[in-house]
Amino acid sequence: MDVVEFFSDSKTGFFTIKNDSNLTVIDSNSSFLSMTGLASASGTKNCCLKNCVMASDFEEIKRQLASNSEVSFTLEVRFKKTVSSCMYAVFCFNKDVKNSSISGTVTDISSISKRELSLKSQNESLLIGMENMSALVWEYDFETKTITCNSSLVKNRWKDGIIPDVPESLLSSGFVHPDSLFPFLEMHEALDRGEPECGSEIRAKVDGTNFKWISIKYSTIYDDETCEPTKAIGMMININEQKERQLQYLMDMQYHDAMVSDAVYLMEINLSKNIVLKPDKRLKNRLGEAYSMAYWNLITVMSRELVYEKDRDFFIEMLSKDYLLNLFRSQMPNFSFEYRSVITKGEIQWCRVFVNFILEPMQGDVCMLMYARNINDEKLREIILKDGAERDSLTKLYNRATIQHKIDYELSSASKKGTSCVLYMIDLDDFKVINDTYGHLFGDAVLCEITSRIKSVFRGSDIIGRVGGDEFTVFIPDVPSFDFVMEKAESICSTLRNPVKFDAKGFSISCSVGIAISPQNGTVFKDLYESADEALYAAKAKGKNCYFCLGDK
C-alpha cells in the first residue's frame, strides 16, 4: 500500500511532489490539501507548492533542494492560502534521486509560532525601553487607537494609564501646544500609514502645567502572519534645554549675520513684554536722552525724529505691537516694509525694515529681530523704471492708464469726504496742420511747449496727463467753487493763445476744453471722462478756442 494512502486519515500532511519548477504535487492526503489550501486544485497543474507557500519560503525550498547534499532536510515555512490566515508549518523532505521526486510530511506549528511572536514583541518592547532609561516609554495599539503607559505622569491624568482615541484625545485635552499641531498630526499620519519609524519635536504639557519641548519617536512592530502593523513602541525624551540652546544659537546667528551686513540699525525685542532686549548703539547715539528701553516708546520717538513726515503714520502702523502679533499668529515668520528716513536736515534716504519673529522657548514670549538697510540706490532705480512705465515718453506727463488709476483713487477719497473734483479735457485746435506744414519733429517740440504752459496753470499736486496725440487731461481734487473751475478753464485757453515761436517761425494756436465735475457728472473715471469728452465736442461745436462745462447745458 502507498504511504500517502496509508496515512490518508492522519492529521499530519503527507505528500509526494515532482522536483520541477513549480514543485507539482503528485500525491497527498486530505490533511495536506486542507492545510495548504490546495483542496480545490487537487489533480490539476495548479496543485503545486508554488501556489500555497509564501514566495520567499518557496525560493528557500528550491535552493535547499538544489544545494542540499543530504537526502532529508527540514524547513519552517508559511502557507499563504488557508481557511483562515497565514499558517506556520514544518516541512520534512525526503529526496528520491532515482525517480526525481520528493516525499515528505508537513506539521502545523501556528500556535507555537504565535507564542514565539508574542514573546518576541514583549522582548522588543523591553529592549527599546531599556535603551532609553531616562525616556518615557509606552505602547500604541493600532486596532484600538489607545496608548498604554505605566508612568505616573500618564496615570495621574488618564485612568489605568490608558489614553483612548489617540491622537484626538491628546489634542482636545490641550496636551499639544497650538504651534506644534501640524508636526504632531503629521507624525500620527505616518504612524497610521504603517511607517517603520516616525517622530517629531513638539511643545507639550508633559507635567500638565507648562509647555516643554519634547522629542517623540515611534517604532512599529508588525504581525508576521499578516505583515500588518499591530502595535508601536513610543518614546518621549525631554529636550527643553537642548531646544533652548538651539534656538539661542539661531538667534545669535541671525543677530550676527545682520550685524555684519549693511544694517542701518538692529535691535532684538521681546514683543510680548514690550521691551528692547538688545539695543543698537547707533540709534542711542542719534536719539540721545529720548532713547528708551520700552519698545513702543522707542518706535514713537524714532518716527518723530528719524522718519520722513509723510511716512510716519505708516511706520507706526507697521511696527505697532498689535499688528506684529497678528502677523505672528497668522504664522508669518518674517516680513518687511519700506519708508523714507531723515538722515540730516533736507537729506532723505529710502530704508527697508526687516522683521524676523522668534518664539522664546521657556516663557513662550514672542520676540523679534528688527533691522533696517539702506535701499536708496535700489529705490531710485525702481522709481525711474516705474516713471518710464507710467509716463508719456515725449511730454513726461502721465499716460492714460496711470491717469485712470490715480483719478479713480482720488474720486474714491472725495466720495468719502463729500468734496467736489473737476476733470478738464484739452484738445489742440487744428494741430494736424502744424504736423503737415512743418513736420512731426516740429510738432513734437510744440507739444512739449504746450505741456509746459499747461503745467504753469496748475499745482504740482494736480494730475496732468497726455491721453492722445494732441489731447491732454487735468484733474483737480477738492475744488472750492464753480467760479474756480471756470477761472482755471479761462487760464488754460488764455495761456495757449499766446503765439508759439520756433526757429524764427511763429504762429498762433488755440485749444478747446471740455469740463466735467464730480459727483454731478460721474463718480468714477470712466463716467467722468465720457462726460468731459461730451463737453469737449460741445466746445468744438461752438467754434473752438473756448471751453464748455457739461453742467452749463
Coordinates of C-alpha atoms in Angstrom, one line a residue:
M1 CA 0.0 0.0 0.0
D2 CA 1.2 3.5 -0.9
V3 CA 2.5 5.6 2.1
V4 CA 0.2 8.5 1.3
E5 CA -2.8 6.3 1.0
F6 CA -1.9 4.6 4.3
F7 CA -1.9 8.0 6.2
S8 CA -4.9 9.4 4.4
D9 CA -6.8 10.0 7.6
S10 CA -3.8 11.3 9.6
K11 CA -3.8 15.0 10.8
T12 CA -0.2 15.2 9.6
G13 CA 0.1 16.1 6.0
F14 CA 1.8 13.6 3.7
F15 CA 2.8 14.4 0.1
T16 CA 4.8 13.4 -2.9
I17 CA 6.0 16.2 -5.3
K18 CA 7.9 16.5 -8.6
N19 CA 11.3 18.2 -8.5
D20 CA 10.2 20.7 -11.2
S21 CA 10.0 24.5 -11.3
N22 CA 6.6 24.7 -9.5
L23 CA 7.1 21.6 -7.3
T24 CA 3.9 20.0 -8.6
V25 CA 2.1 17.7 -6.2
I26 CA 1.9 14.1 -7.4
D27 CA 0.0 12.6 -4.5
S28 CA -1.1 13.7 -1.0
N29 CA -3.5 13.0 1.8
S30 CA -6.5 15.2 2.7
S31 CA -4.7 16.8 5.6
F32 CA -2.0 18.2 3.3
L33 CA -4.6 19.6 0.9
S34 CA -6.6 21.2 3.8
M35 CA -3.5 22.8 5.4
T36 CA -2.1 24.1 2.1
G37 CA -5.5 25.3 0.8
L38 CA -4.9 23.2 -2.4
A39 CA -8.0 21.1 -2.0
S40 CA -9.8 22.8 -4.9
A41 CA -6.7 22.4 -7.1
S42 CA -6.2 18.7 -6.4
G43 CA -5.3 16.8 -9.6
T44 CA -4.6 19.9 -11.7
K45 CA -1.4 21.6 -12.7
N46 CA -2.2 24.4 -10.1
C47 CA -1.8 21.9 -7.3
C48 CA 1.8 22.8 -6.5
L49 CA 3.9 24.2 -3.6
K50 CA 4.5 27.5 -5.6
N51 CA 0.8 28.3 -5.2
C52 CA 0.5 27.7 -1.5
V53 CA 3.8 28.7 0.1
M54 CA 5.0 32.3 0.7
A55 CA 7.3 33.4 -2.2
S56 CA 10.4 33.9 -0.1
D57 CA 9.9 30.5 1.6
F58 CA 9.3 28.7 -1.8
E59 CA 12.6 30.1 -3.1
E60 CA 14.3 28.8 0.0
I61 CA 12.8 25.3 -0.6
K62 CA 14.1 25.4 -4.2
R63 CA 17.5 26.5 -3.0
Q64 CA 17.7 23.7 -0.4
L65 CA 16.6 21.1 -2.9
A66 CA 19.3 22.3 -5.4
S67 CA 22.2 22.7 -2.9
N68 CA 21.5 20.3 0.0
S69 CA 23.5 17.1 -0.4
E70 CA 21.6 15.4 2.3
V71 CA 18.7 13.0 1.4
S72 CA 16.5 14.5 4.1
F73 CA 16.1 18.1 5.5
T74 CA 13.6 20.2 7.5
L75 CA 12.3 23.7 6.8
E76 CA 9.9 26.1 8.6
V77 CA 7.6 27.7 6.1
R78 CA 4.4 29.8 5.8
F79 CA 1.4 29.0 3.8
K80 CA -0.3 31.9 2.1
K81 CA -3.6 30.1 1.2
T82 CA -5.5 28.6 4.1
V83 CA -9.1 28.7 5.5
S84 CA -8.2 31.5 8.0
S85 CA -4.9 33.3 7.7
C86 CA -1.2 32.8 7.2
M87 CA -0.2 29.4 8.8
Y88 CA 3.2 28.3 10.1
A89 CA 4.3 24.7 9.3
V90 CA 7.4 22.5 9.3
F91 CA 8.2 20.6 6.1
C92 CA 10.3 17.4 6.3
F93 CA 11.6 16.5 2.8
N94 CA 13.0 13.1 1.6
K95 CA 14.5 13.1 -1.8
D96 CA 14.2 10.2 -4.2
V97 CA 17.1 10.5 -6.6
K98 CA 16.0 7.7 -8.9
N99 CA 12.5 9.0 -9.6
S100 CA 13.3 12.7 -9.3
S101 CA 10.5 13.1 -6.8
I102 CA 10.3 14.2 -3.2
S103 CA 8.1 12.9 -0.4
G104 CA 7.6 14.3 3.0
T105 CA 5.4 15.5 5.8
V106 CA 4.1 18.8 7.0
T107 CA 3.0 19.7 10.5
D108 CA 1.0 22.8 11.7
I109 CA 3.0 24.8 14.2
S110 CA 0.9 28.0 14.1
S111 CA 0.1 28.0 17.8
I112 CA 3.8 27.6 18.8
S113 CA 4.8 30.4 16.4
K114 CA 2.2 32.8 17.8
R115 CA 3.5 32.3 21.3
E116 CA 7.0 33.0 20.0
L117 CA 5.9 36.2 18.3
S118 CA 4.2 37.4 21.5
L119 CA 7.4 36.8 23.4
K120 CA 9.4 38.5 20.7
S121 CA 7.1 41.6 20.9
Q122 CA 7.4 41.8 24.6
N123 CA 11.2 41.4 24.4
E124 CA 11.4 44.1 21.7
S125 CA 9.4 46.5 24.0
L126 CA 11.7 45.7 26.9
L127 CA 14.8 46.2 24.8
I128 CA 13.7 49.6 23.4
G129 CA 12.7 50.8 26.8
M130 CA 16.0 49.8 28.3
E131 CA 18.0 51.6 25.7
N132 CA 16.5 54.9 27.0
M133 CA 16.2 54.5 30.7
S134 CA 15.5 58.3 31.0
A135 CA 12.7 58.3 28.5
L136 CA 9.0 57.8 29.0
V137 CA 8.0 54.6 27.1
W138 CA 4.5 53.5 26.1
E139 CA 2.7 51.1 23.8
Y140 CA 0.4 52.2 21.0
D141 CA -2.3 49.8 19.8
F142 CA -3.3 50.2 16.1
E143 CA -6.6 48.5 16.4
T144 CA -8.0 50.3 19.5
K145 CA -6.1 53.6 18.9
T146 CA -5.0 53.6 22.5
I147 CA -1.8 54.3 24.4
T148 CA -0.9 52.3 27.4
C149 CA 1.8 53.6 29.8
N150 CA 2.7 52.8 33.4
S151 CA 4.2 56.2 34.1
S152 CA 2.7 58.1 37.0
L153 CA 2.6 61.2 34.7
V154 CA 0.1 59.4 32.5
K155 CA -1.8 57.6 35.3
N156 CA -2.4 60.9 37.1
R157 CA -4.3 62.2 34.0
W158 CA -5.8 59.0 32.4
K159 CA -7.3 56.1 34.3
D160 CA -5.1 53.0 34.5
G161 CA -2.5 54.8 32.3
I162 CA -4.6 54.2 29.2
I163 CA -5.1 57.1 26.8
P164 CA -8.1 56.4 24.4
D165 CA -8.9 57.8 21.0
V166 CA -5.3 58.9 20.0
P167 CA -4.4 61.4 18.8
E168 CA -7.8 63.3 19.1
S169 CA -7.9 63.0 22.9
L170 CA -4.4 64.4 23.3
L171 CA -5.4 67.4 21.1
S172 CA -8.7 68.1 22.9
S173 CA -7.0 67.9 26.3
G174 CA -4.6 70.7 25.4
F175 CA -1.6 68.4 25.7
V176 CA -0.1 69.8 22.5
H177 CA 0.8 73.5 22.0
P178 CA -1.1 75.1 19.1
D179 CA 2.2 75.8 17.3
S180 CA 3.0 72.1 17.3
L181 CA -0.3 70.8 16.0
F182 CA 0.9 70.3 12.4
P183 CA 4.1 68.2 13.2
F184 CA 2.1 66.2 15.8
L185 CA -0.6 65.3 13.4
E186 CA 1.9 64.6 10.6
M187 CA 3.7 62.2 12.9
H188 CA 0.5 60.3 13.7
E189 CA -0.5 60.1 10.0
A190 CA 2.9 58.5 9.3
L191 CA 2.3 56.1 12.1
D192 CA -1.2 55.1 10.8
R193 CA 0.4 54.5 7.4
G194 CA 2.5 51.8 9.0
E195 CA 5.8 53.6 8.6
P196 CA 8.6 51.6 10.4
E197 CA 9.7 54.7 12.3
C198 CA 8.4 58.2 12.7
G199 CA 8.8 61.0 15.2
S200 CA 8.7 64.7 15.8
E201 CA 9.8 67.5 18.1
I202 CA 6.8 69.3 19.7
R203 CA 5.9 71.5 22.7
A204 CA 3.6 69.7 25.1
K205 CA 2.3 69.9 28.7
V206 CA 4.2 66.9 29.9
D207 CA 3.6 67.7 33.6
G208 CA 0.1 69.0 32.9
T209 CA 1.0 72.7 33.6
N210 CA 3.8 74.1 31.5
F211 CA 4.6 73.5 27.8
K212 CA 8.0 72.0 27.2
W213 CA 9.9 70.8 24.2
I214 CA 9.9 67.0 23.8
S215 CA 11.1 64.5 21.2
I216 CA 8.7 61.7 20.4
K217 CA 9.8 58.6 18.4
Y218 CA 7.7 55.6 17.4
S219 CA 9.0 52.1 16.3
T220 CA 6.4 50.0 14.6
I221 CA 6.0 46.2 15.3
Y222 CA 4.4 44.1 12.6
D223 CA 2.4 40.8 12.8
D224 CA 4.5 38.2 11.0
E225 CA 1.3 36.4 9.9
T226 CA -0.4 39.3 8.2
C227 CA 2.6 41.6 7.8
E228 CA 0.3 44.4 9.2
P229 CA 1.3 46.8 12.0
T230 CA -0.2 45.7 15.3
K231 CA 1.5 48.0 17.8
A232 CA 4.2 50.6 18.1
I233 CA 6.5 51.4 20.9
G234 CA 6.7 55.2 21.7
M235 CA 9.4 57.0 23.5
M236 CA 9.4 60.6 24.8
I237 CA 12.5 62.5 25.8
N238 CA 12.6 65.9 27.4
I239 CA 14.7 68.1 25.1
N240 CA 13.7 71.5 26.5
E241 CA 17.2 72.6 27.5
Q242 CA 18.7 71.3 24.2
K243 CA 16.0 73.2 22.2
E244 CA 16.5 76.4 24.2
R245 CA 20.3 76.2 23.4
Q246 CA 19.5 75.5 19.7
L247 CA 17.1 78.5 19.5
Q248 CA 19.5 80.7 21.3
Y249 CA 22.2 79.7 18.8
L250 CA 19.9 80.5 15.9
M251 CA 19.0 83.9 17.4
D252 CA 22.7 84.7 17.9
M253 CA 23.5 83.7 14.3
Q254 CA 20.7 85.8 13.0
Y255 CA 21.9 88.7 15.1
H256 CA 25.5 88.2 13.9
D257 CA 24.5 88.0 10.2
A258 CA 22.6 91.2 10.4
M259 CA 25.3 93.0 12.3
V260 CA 28.0 92.2 9.7
S261 CA 25.7 93.2 6.9
D262 CA 24.9 96.8 5.9
A263 CA 22.3 97.3 8.6
V264 CA 21.5 100.9 9.4
Y265 CA 20.3 99.7 12.9
L266 CA 19.5 96.4 14.6
M267 CA 17.5 95.5 17.7
E268 CA 16.3 92.4 19.4
I269 CA 12.9 92.9 21.0
N270 CA 10.6 91.0 23.3
L271 CA 7.2 92.0 21.8
S272 CA 5.1 90.2 24.4
K273 CA 6.8 92.2 27.2
N274 CA 7.2 95.4 25.2
I275 CA 11.0 95.7 25.9
V276 CA 14.2 96.1 23.9
L277 CA 16.5 93.2 24.8
K278 CA 19.5 94.2 22.7
P279 CA 19.5 97.9 21.8
D280 CA 21.5 99.4 18.9
K281 CA 24.2 101.9 19.9
R282 CA 23.9 103.8 16.6
L283 CA 20.3 104.6 17.4
K284 CA 21.1 105.5 21.0
N285 CA 23.7 107.9 19.8
R286 CA 21.3 109.6 17.4
L287 CA 18.3 109.8 19.8
G288 CA 20.2 110.6 22.9
E289 CA 18.1 111.0 26.0
A290 CA 15.0 110.3 24.1
Y291 CA 16.1 106.6 23.7
S292 CA 14.0 104.2 25.8
M293 CA 14.2 100.5 26.6
A294 CA 10.4 100.3 26.2
Y295 CA 9.7 99.2 22.7
W296 CA 6.7 101.3 21.9
N297 CA 8.3 104.5 23.4
L298 CA 11.3 103.8 21.1
I299 CA 9.2 103.4 18.0
T300 CA 7.3 106.6 18.8
V301 CA 10.5 108.6 19.2
M302 CA 12.0 107.1 16.1
S303 CA 9.0 108.0 14.0
R304 CA 9.2 111.6 15.2
E305 CA 13.0 112.1 14.9
L306 CA 14.1 109.8 12.1
V307 CA 11.2 109.2 9.8
Y308 CA 10.1 111.4 6.9
E309 CA 6.9 113.3 7.8
K310 CA 4.7 111.7 5.2
D311 CA 5.7 108.2 6.2
R312 CA 5.3 108.5 10.0
D313 CA 1.8 107.1 10.3
F314 CA 2.7 104.2 8.0
F315 CA 5.9 103.5 10.0
I316 CA 4.0 103.4 13.3
E317 CA 1.2 101.2 11.9
M318 CA 3.7 98.6 10.5
L319 CA 5.6 98.4 13.8
S320 CA 2.6 98.6 16.2
K321 CA 2.5 95.7 18.8
D322 CA -1.0 94.5 17.8
Y323 CA -0.2 94.4 14.1
L324 CA 3.0 92.5 14.6
L325 CA 1.4 90.0 17.0
N326 CA -1.4 89.4 14.4
L327 CA 1.3 88.7 11.8
F328 CA 2.9 86.1 14.1
R329 CA -0.4 84.4 14.9
S330 CA -1.1 84.1 11.2
Q331 CA 2.2 82.0 11.0
M332 CA 4.1 84.6 9.1
P333 CA 7.8 84.1 10.1
N334 CA 9.0 87.4 8.8
F335 CA 8.0 90.5 6.8
S336 CA 9.5 93.8 5.6
F337 CA 8.4 97.3 4.5
E338 CA 9.9 100.5 3.1
Y339 CA 9.9 104.0 4.4
R340 CA 11.9 107.3 3.9
S341 CA 14.4 108.1 6.7
V342 CA 15.6 111.6 7.6
I343 CA 19.4 111.5 7.6
T344 CA 20.2 115.2 8.1
K345 CA 18.1 118.3 7.6
G346 CA 16.9 118.2 4.0
E347 CA 18.5 114.8 3.2
I348 CA 16.2 111.8 2.9
Q349 CA 17.1 108.2 2.0
W350 CA 14.9 105.1 1.5
C351 CA 15.2 102.2 4.0
R352 CA 13.7 98.8 4.2
V353 CA 12.9 97.3 7.7
F354 CA 13.1 93.6 8.1
V355 CA 11.3 91.8 11.0
N356 CA 12.0 88.1 11.9
F357 CA 9.8 86.6 14.6
I358 CA 11.2 84.1 17.2
L359 CA 9.3 82.2 19.8
E360 CA 11.1 82.3 23.1
P361 CA 11.2 78.6 24.3
M362 CA 10.9 79.0 28.1
Q363 CA 8.1 81.5 28.6
G364 CA 6.6 81.3 25.1
D365 CA 7.1 85.1 24.5
V366 CA 7.0 86.4 21.0
C367 CA 10.4 88.0 20.2
M368 CA 11.6 89.6 17.0
L369 CA 14.8 90.7 15.4
M370 CA 14.3 94.0 13.6
Y371 CA 16.9 95.7 11.4
A372 CA 17.0 98.2 8.6
R373 CA 19.0 98.6 5.5
N374 CA 19.8 101.5 3.1
I375 CA 18.0 100.8 -0.2
N376 CA 18.2 104.3 -1.6
D377 CA 20.0 103.4 -4.8
E378 CA 17.8 100.4 -5.4
K379 CA 14.7 102.5 -4.8
L380 CA 15.8 105.3 -7.1
R381 CA 16.3 102.8 -9.9
E382 CA 12.8 101.4 -9.2
I383 CA 11.3 104.9 -9.3
I384 CA 12.9 105.6 -12.7
L385 CA 11.6 102.3 -14.1
K386 CA 8.2 103.0 -12.7
D387 CA 8.1 106.5 -14.1
G388 CA 9.1 105.1 -17.5
A389 CA 6.0 102.8 -17.4
E390 CA 3.7 105.4 -16.1
R391 CA 4.6 108.4 -18.2
D392 CA 4.3 109.5 -21.8
S393 CA 7.8 109.3 -23.4
L394 CA 7.6 112.7 -25.2
T395 CA 6.0 115.1 -22.7
K396 CA 6.8 113.1 -19.5
L397 CA 3.2 113.5 -18.4
Y398 CA 1.2 110.6 -17.0
N399 CA -0.2 108.2 -19.6
R400 CA -3.8 107.2 -19.9
A401 CA -3.6 104.0 -17.7
T402 CA -1.8 105.9 -14.9
I403 CA -4.3 108.8 -15.2
Q404 CA -7.2 106.4 -14.8
H405 CA -5.7 104.7 -11.7
K406 CA -4.8 107.9 -10.0
I407 CA -8.1 109.6 -10.7
D408 CA -10.2 106.7 -9.6
Y409 CA -8.3 106.7 -6.3
E410 CA -8.9 110.5 -5.8
L411 CA -12.6 110.1 -6.7
S412 CA -13.0 107.4 -4.1
S413 CA -11.4 109.6 -1.5
A414 CA -13.5 112.6 -2.5
S415 CA -16.7 110.4 -2.2
K416 CA -15.8 109.6 1.4
K417 CA -15.1 113.3 2.2
G418 CA -18.0 114.7 0.3
T419 CA -15.9 117.1 -1.8
S420 CA -16.1 118.1 -5.5
C421 CA -13.5 117.4 -8.2
V422 CA -13.1 118.6 -11.8
L423 CA -11.7 117.0 -15.0
Y424 CA -10.6 119.2 -17.9
M425 CA -10.1 117.6 -21.4
I426 CA -7.9 119.8 -23.5
D427 CA -7.7 119.3 -27.3
L428 CA -5.5 121.5 -29.6
D429 CA -7.4 123.1 -32.4
D430 CA -6.2 122.1 -35.9
F431 CA -2.9 120.6 -34.7
K432 CA -2.7 118.4 -37.8
V433 CA -1.9 121.5 -39.9
I434 CA 1.3 122.0 -37.9
N435 CA 2.4 118.4 -38.4
D436 CA 1.6 118.6 -42.1
T437 CA 3.2 122.0 -42.6
Y438 CA 6.4 121.8 -40.5
G439 CA 6.8 118.0 -39.9
H440 CA 6.4 115.8 -36.9
L441 CA 9.6 116.7 -35.2
F442 CA 8.5 120.3 -35.1
G443 CA 5.0 119.2 -33.9
D444 CA 6.7 117.3 -31.1
A445 CA 8.5 120.4 -30.0
V446 CA 5.2 122.3 -30.0
L447 CA 3.6 119.6 -27.8
C448 CA 6.4 119.9 -25.2
E449 CA 5.9 123.7 -25.2
I450 CA 2.1 123.2 -24.7
T451 CA 2.9 120.8 -21.9
S452 CA 5.0 123.4 -20.1
R453 CA 2.2 126.0 -20.5
I454 CA -0.5 123.7 -19.1
K455 CA 1.7 122.8 -16.1
S456 CA 2.2 126.5 -15.4
V457 CA -1.5 126.9 -14.8
F458 CA -1.8 124.1 -12.2
R459 CA -0.3 123.0 -8.9
G460 CA 2.2 120.2 -8.6
S461 CA -0.4 118.1 -6.8
D462 CA -2.9 118.3 -9.7
I463 CA -2.9 115.3 -12.0
I464 CA -1.9 116.1 -15.6
G465 CA -1.7 113.6 -18.4
R466 CA -1.5 113.1 -22.2
V467 CA -4.2 110.7 -23.4
G468 CA -3.8 111.2 -27.1
G469 CA -1.7 112.7 -29.9
D470 CA -2.8 116.3 -29.1
E471 CA -5.2 115.6 -26.2
F472 CA -4.5 116.4 -22.6
T473 CA -6.4 115.9 -19.3
V474 CA -6.1 117.7 -16.0
F475 CA -7.8 116.6 -12.8
I476 CA -8.1 118.8 -9.7
P477 CA -9.3 117.2 -6.5
D478 CA -11.2 119.2 -3.9
V479 CA -12.2 122.3 -5.9
P480 CA -13.5 125.2 -3.8
S481 CA -16.2 126.6 -6.1
F482 CA -17.7 126.6 -9.6
D483 CA -16.2 130.0 -10.2
F484 CA -12.7 128.5 -9.5
V485 CA -13.4 125.8 -12.2
M486 CA -14.3 128.4 -14.8
E487 CA -11.3 130.6 -13.9
K488 CA -8.9 127.7 -14.5
A489 CA -10.6 126.9 -17.8
E490 CA -10.1 130.5 -18.9
S491 CA -6.5 130.4 -17.8
I492 CA -5.9 127.3 -20.0
C493 CA -7.4 128.9 -23.1
S494 CA -5.6 132.1 -22.5
T495 CA -2.1 130.7 -22.0
L496 CA -2.4 128.6 -25.1
R497 CA -3.5 131.5 -27.3
N498 CA -0.1 133.2 -27.0
P499 CA 1.9 132.8 -30.2
V500 CA 4.4 129.9 -30.4
K501 CA 7.8 130.6 -32.0
F502 CA 10.5 128.1 -33.1
D503 CA 13.4 128.7 -35.3
A504 CA 12.1 132.1 -36.4
K505 CA 8.8 130.5 -37.3
G506 CA 5.9 132.0 -35.5
F507 CA 2.2 131.0 -35.5
S508 CA -0.8 131.1 -33.2
I509 CA -2.5 128.1 -31.7
S510 CA -5.7 127.6 -29.7
C511 CA -7.5 124.8 -27.8
S512 CA -10.9 123.6 -26.9
V513 CA -11.7 122.5 -23.3
G514 CA -14.4 120.1 -22.1
I515 CA -15.2 120.2 -18.3
A516 CA -16.9 117.6 -16.1
I517 CA -17.5 118.0 -12.4
S518 CA -17.8 115.2 -9.9
P519 CA -20.0 114.0 -8.4
Q520 CA -22.6 115.6 -10.7
N521 CA -21.1 114.2 -14.0
G522 CA -19.7 111.0 -12.6
T523 CA -18.0 109.4 -9.5
V524 CA -15.6 107.1 -11.4
F525 CA -13.0 107.8 -14.1
K526 CA -15.0 106.2 -16.9
D527 CA -18.1 108.2 -16.4
L528 CA -16.3 111.5 -15.7
Y529 CA -14.1 111.0 -18.7
E530 CA -17.1 110.4 -21.0
S531 CA -18.8 113.5 -19.6
A532 CA -15.7 115.6 -20.2
D533 CA -15.4 114.2 -23.8
E534 CA -19.0 115.1 -24.4
A535 CA -18.3 118.7 -23.2
L536 CA -15.2 118.9 -25.4
Y537 CA -17.3 118.1 -28.5
A538 CA -19.8 120.8 -27.4
A539 CA -16.9 123.3 -27.2
K540 CA -15.7 122.3 -30.7
A541 CA -19.3 122.8 -32.0
K542 CA -19.3 126.3 -30.5
G543 CA -16.4 127.3 -32.9
K544 CA -13.3 126.1 -31.0
N545 CA -10.9 128.3 -29.0
C546 CA -13.3 128.1 -26.0
Y547 CA -14.4 125.9 -23.1
F548 CA -17.7 124.2 -22.2
C549 CA -18.9 122.8 -18.9
L550 CA -21.4 120.0 -19.1
G551 CA -23.3 121.5 -16.2
D552 CA -24.0 124.6 -18.3
K553 CA -26.3 122.8 -20.7

